[in-house]
Amino acid sequence: GAVVSQHPSRVICKSGTSVKIECRSLDFQATTMFWYRQFPKKSLMLMATSNEGSKATYEQGVEKDKFLINHASLTLSTLTVTSAHPEDSSFYICSAAAGRNYEQYFGPGTRLTVT
Amino acid sequence: AQKVTQAQTEISVVEKEDVTLDCVYETRDTTYYLFWYKQPPSGELVFLIRRNSFDEQNEISGRYSWNFQKSTSSFNFTITASQVVDSAVYFCALRDGTASKLTFGTGTRLQVTL
C-alpha cells in the first residue's frame, strides 16, 4: 500500500510555457501533500505544503505565483510551473501523507527540462 | 530549528567492504522521528527505516544496520558486505512529532565498485 504516482515522469518544454505536474495517492487519501525540488547532486528542498481544500503554504523564497499548487481532492495535487525558464529545470518530487502527523510517501519524481 | 548534517559528501568503497554513513541531527523537540532514504540513479526515494526518539534500540535488517545515539544526536547507517547495487545517494531526515514536515540532510553519495 501507500503508493504515490507522478505524471509525467519527464517533460521538456520551451521557455515561457507552463507545465503541470500531477501527484496522486493511489491507495489512500492524502489530506496533506508536499512538493520538493531537487537540483543535481543536491538535497531535497521543500517548496510547499498543501492541504486538501485549502491554499498551499509556501516555504520562504518560493514564488507562489510561479509555482501554482492545487490540492483539489484527497488523491490529487498538481504543481504548475508558470512561464517556465531554464533555471526552473530540476527534479520535482511530491509526497503524500494521510494527515498532518502521518508519514510521507514519495512519488517517483518528475524531471523538468526547460529549453 | 531542525537541522540534519551528513558530513560525508561522497564515499567510495570496494564491494564486500563495510561502510558507515554518518548522520547528526539537531532538534529541540523531545518527540521526533529519524529516517533514512535511498535514492538510486532513477531518482525515486526508497524508504529504509524510521526510528522514533524514544526507541534507542539499534536495528538490523539484512546487511543494513542503524545505530541511534541520543547522547550524541546521531543516527548512523552501516551497510555490511556492500554490493554494487548499494550505489546510490543516501539521505537522513528528521521529522518532529507534531507535523509531517521532513528536514533532509544533504545526502551521501555511495559508490561501490568491483
Short mmCIF file of C-alpha atoms in Angstrom, two decimals:
data_model
loop_
_atom_site.label_atom_id
_atom_site.label_comp_id
_atom_site.label_asym_id
_atom_site.label_seq_id
_atom_site.Cartn_x
_atom_site.Cartn_y
_atom_site.Cartn_z
CA GLY A 1 0.00 0.00 0.00
CA ALA A 2 0.84 3.70 0.19
CA VAL A 3 1.67 4.24 -3.45
CA VAL A 4 2.16 7.70 -4.87
CA SER A 5 2.41 8.34 -8.57
CA GLN A 6 3.60 11.34 -10.52
CA HIS A 7 2.89 12.29 -14.08
CA PRO A 8 4.71 12.95 -16.27
CA SER A 9 7.99 11.34 -15.28
CA ARG A 10 9.87 13.54 -17.72
CA VAL A 11 8.89 16.69 -19.53
CA ILE A 12 10.70 19.05 -21.84
CA CYS A 13 9.15 22.40 -22.51
CA LYS A 14 10.08 25.65 -24.13
CA SER A 15 10.89 28.73 -22.19
CA GLY A 16 7.80 30.80 -21.46
CA THR A 17 5.34 27.93 -21.42
CA SER A 18 3.62 26.44 -18.40
CA VAL A 19 3.92 22.87 -17.24
CA LYS A 20 1.62 20.93 -14.95
CA ILE A 21 2.81 18.01 -12.84
CA GLU A 22 0.33 15.69 -11.18
CA CYS A 23 0.78 13.83 -7.93
CA ARG A 24 -1.67 11.11 -7.00
CA SER A 25 -2.07 8.91 -3.96
CA LEU A 26 -3.30 5.65 -5.39
CA ASP A 27 -4.45 3.69 -2.38
CA PHE A 28 -5.01 6.15 0.41
CA GLN A 29 -6.49 9.56 1.00
CA ALA A 30 -3.86 12.21 1.30
CA THR A 31 -5.02 15.21 3.26
CA THR A 32 -1.54 16.67 3.05
CA MET A 33 0.82 16.71 0.09
CA PHE A 34 4.29 18.12 -0.22
CA TRP A 35 6.26 19.36 -3.18
CA TYR A 36 10.04 19.21 -3.23
CA ARG A 37 12.63 20.37 -5.68
CA GLN A 38 15.99 18.74 -6.11
CA PHE A 39 18.88 20.22 -8.07
CA PRO A 40 21.55 17.87 -9.44
CA LYS A 41 23.62 16.37 -6.65
CA LYS A 42 21.74 18.34 -4.06
CA SER A 43 19.27 17.57 -1.32
CA LEU A 44 15.53 17.83 -1.44
CA MET A 45 14.23 21.28 -0.74
CA LEU A 46 10.64 21.61 0.42
CA MET A 47 8.76 24.06 -1.77
CA ALA A 48 5.30 23.95 -0.29
CA THR A 49 2.83 22.02 1.78
CA SER A 50 -0.73 21.68 0.61
CA ASN A 51 -3.78 20.54 2.47
CA GLU A 52 -6.82 19.35 0.62
CA GLY A 53 -9.27 22.14 0.02
CA SER A 54 -7.09 24.96 1.25
CA LYS A 55 -4.30 27.14 -0.03
CA ALA A 56 -0.79 25.82 -0.06
CA THR A 57 1.80 27.02 2.41
CA TYR A 58 4.97 28.00 0.62
CA GLU A 59 8.46 27.90 2.05
CA GLN A 60 10.44 31.07 2.23
CA GLY A 61 11.88 32.07 -1.10
CA VAL A 62 9.46 30.06 -3.21
CA GLU A 63 7.38 32.20 -5.56
CA LYS A 64 3.78 31.18 -5.14
CA ASP A 65 2.73 32.91 -8.35
CA LYS A 66 5.29 30.94 -10.29
CA PHE A 67 4.70 27.58 -8.70
CA LEU A 68 0.95 27.13 -8.50
CA ILE A 69 -0.22 24.31 -6.30
CA ASN A 70 -3.72 22.93 -6.30
CA HIS A 71 -4.91 20.18 -3.97
CA ALA A 72 -8.48 19.83 -5.07
CA SER A 73 -9.13 16.29 -3.94
CA LEU A 74 -7.86 13.82 -1.39
CA THR A 75 -5.93 11.92 -4.01
CA LEU A 76 -4.61 14.59 -6.34
CA SER A 77 -2.33 17.58 -6.10
CA THR A 78 -0.92 19.49 -9.02
CA LEU A 79 2.10 21.73 -9.39
CA THR A 80 2.07 24.15 -12.29
CA VAL A 81 5.29 25.86 -13.23
CA THR A 82 4.17 29.02 -14.95
CA SER A 83 6.20 30.82 -17.58
CA ALA A 84 8.99 28.32 -17.17
CA HIS A 85 12.60 29.36 -17.64
CA PRO A 86 15.74 27.25 -17.97
CA GLU A 87 16.57 27.87 -14.31
CA ASP A 88 13.36 26.06 -13.40
CA SER A 89 14.83 22.88 -14.82
CA SER A 90 15.01 20.47 -11.93
CA PHE A 91 13.75 17.24 -10.44
CA TYR A 92 10.40 17.74 -8.74
CA ILE A 93 9.23 15.21 -6.17
CA CYS A 94 5.90 15.06 -4.42
CA SER A 95 4.94 13.21 -1.31
CA ALA A 96 1.62 12.48 0.32
CA ALA A 97 0.54 11.93 3.88
CA ALA A 98 -2.75 10.78 5.30
CA GLY A 99 -2.69 13.61 7.77
CA ARG A 100 -0.62 16.28 9.38
CA ASN A 101 1.22 13.89 11.65
CA TYR A 102 1.42 10.96 9.31
CA GLU A 103 4.27 9.54 7.30
CA GLN A 104 5.09 10.87 3.88
CA TYR A 105 5.12 8.55 0.91
CA PHE A 106 7.11 9.78 -2.04
CA GLY A 107 6.32 9.79 -5.71
CA PRO A 108 8.92 8.76 -8.29
CA GLY A 109 9.66 12.33 -9.31
CA THR A 110 9.33 14.42 -12.47
CA ARG A 111 12.34 15.65 -14.36
CA LEU A 112 11.62 19.02 -15.94
CA THR A 113 13.86 20.45 -18.62
CA VAL A 114 13.15 23.92 -19.92
CA THR A 115 14.86 24.79 -23.19
CA ALA B 1 15.09 24.97 14.16
CA GLN B 2 15.76 21.48 12.95
CA LYS B 3 18.90 20.51 11.14
CA VAL B 4 20.37 17.34 9.72
CA THR B 5 24.05 17.08 8.90
CA GLN B 6 25.58 14.44 6.70
CA ALA B 7 29.22 15.40 6.69
CA GLN B 8 30.28 12.76 4.17
CA THR B 9 29.58 14.04 0.69
CA GLU B 10 30.87 11.04 -1.19
CA ILE B 11 32.19 7.66 -0.15
CA SER B 12 33.77 5.12 -2.42
CA VAL B 13 34.29 1.51 -1.33
CA VAL B 14 35.13 -1.77 -2.94
CA GLU B 15 32.48 -4.44 -2.99
CA LYS B 16 32.23 -6.50 0.20
CA GLU B 17 33.62 -3.73 2.34
CA ASP B 18 31.57 -2.42 5.24
CA VAL B 19 30.63 1.24 5.14
CA THR B 20 29.06 3.59 7.67
CA LEU B 21 27.15 6.70 6.70
CA ASP B 22 27.01 9.35 9.37
CA CYS B 23 24.03 11.47 10.34
CA VAL B 24 23.91 14.10 13.06
CA TYR B 25 20.72 15.96 13.86
CA GLU B 26 19.57 18.96 15.84
CA THR B 27 16.13 19.48 17.28
CA ARG B 28 14.53 20.99 20.34
CA ASP B 29 11.64 18.58 20.27
CA THR B 30 11.53 15.69 22.68
CA THR B 31 9.43 13.66 20.30
CA TYR B 32 10.82 13.26 16.82
CA TYR B 33 11.42 10.72 14.11
CA LEU B 34 14.52 9.91 12.14
CA PHE B 35 14.59 8.38 8.69
CA TRP B 36 16.97 7.04 6.11
CA TYR B 37 16.14 7.03 2.42
CA LYS B 38 17.99 5.63 -0.55
CA GLN B 39 17.91 7.45 -3.88
CA PRO B 40 19.23 5.32 -6.74
CA PRO B 41 20.08 6.91 -10.10
CA SER B 42 16.44 6.55 -11.17
CA GLY B 43 15.63 9.28 -8.67
CA GLU B 44 12.89 7.60 -6.69
CA LEU B 45 13.26 7.82 -2.93
CA VAL B 46 13.26 4.44 -1.25
CA PHE B 47 12.29 4.36 2.40
CA LEU B 48 14.73 2.36 4.52
CA ILE B 49 13.90 2.98 8.14
CA ARG B 50 12.07 5.14 10.63
CA ARG B 51 13.10 5.45 14.25
CA ASN B 52 11.30 7.42 16.92
CA SER B 53 13.10 9.37 19.61
CA PHE B 54 12.02 7.06 22.41
CA ASP B 55 13.43 3.94 20.85
CA GLU B 56 17.20 3.82 21.01
CA GLN B 57 17.49 0.18 20.17
CA ASN B 58 19.75 -0.49 17.26
CA GLU B 59 18.17 -2.19 14.33
CA ILE B 60 19.43 -4.70 11.84
CA SER B 61 17.77 -5.58 8.58
CA GLY B 62 19.80 -7.96 6.47
CA ARG B 63 23.02 -6.18 5.55
CA TYR B 64 21.73 -2.88 6.90
CA SER B 65 22.03 -1.72 10.47
CA TRP B 66 21.34 1.54 12.25
CA ASN B 67 22.89 2.97 15.39
CA PHE B 68 20.80 5.60 17.17
CA GLN B 69 22.62 7.50 19.91
CA LYS B 70 20.60 10.29 21.52
CA SER B 71 23.57 11.32 23.64
CA THR B 72 25.45 12.36 20.50
CA SER B 73 22.37 13.16 18.39
CA SER B 74 23.48 10.68 15.79
CA PHE B 75 21.71 8.12 13.68
CA ASN B 76 24.34 6.30 11.68
CA PHE B 77 23.72 3.74 8.98
CA THR B 78 26.02 0.81 8.25
CA ILE B 79 25.99 -1.43 5.22
CA THR B 80 27.94 -4.63 5.69
CA ALA B 81 29.42 -6.51 2.78
CA SER B 82 28.50 -3.74 0.38
CA GLN B 83 27.36 -4.55 -3.13
CA VAL B 84 27.37 -2.61 -6.37
CA VAL B 85 23.59 -2.31 -6.13
CA ASP B 86 24.07 -0.29 -2.96
CA SER B 87 25.47 2.55 -5.05
CA ALA B 88 23.11 5.46 -4.53
CA VAL B 89 22.65 8.68 -2.63
CA TYR B 90 21.51 8.15 0.93
CA PHE B 91 19.56 10.79 2.80
CA CYS B 92 19.00 11.09 6.51
CA ALA B 93 15.89 13.04 7.52
CA LEU B 94 14.21 14.33 10.65
CA ARG B 95 10.58 14.99 11.43
CA ASP B 96 9.23 16.45 14.63
CA GLY B 97 6.42 14.78 16.49
CA THR B 98 3.71 17.25 15.66
CA ALA B 99 3.90 17.68 11.93
CA SER B 100 4.71 15.82 8.77
CA LYS B 101 7.37 18.21 7.54
CA LEU B 102 10.69 16.48 6.89
CA THR B 103 14.09 18.07 7.12
CA PHE B 104 16.62 16.34 4.90
CA GLY B 105 20.35 16.18 5.17
CA THR B 106 22.48 16.96 2.16
CA GLY B 107 22.94 13.31 1.32
CA THR B 108 25.91 10.99 1.00
CA ARG B 109 26.76 9.56 -2.38
CA LEU B 110 27.97 5.98 -2.03
CA GLN B 111 29.87 4.39 -4.86
CA VAL B 112 30.54 0.67 -4.60
CA THR B 113 32.95 -0.71 -7.17
CA LEU B 114 34.04 -4.20 -8.07
#
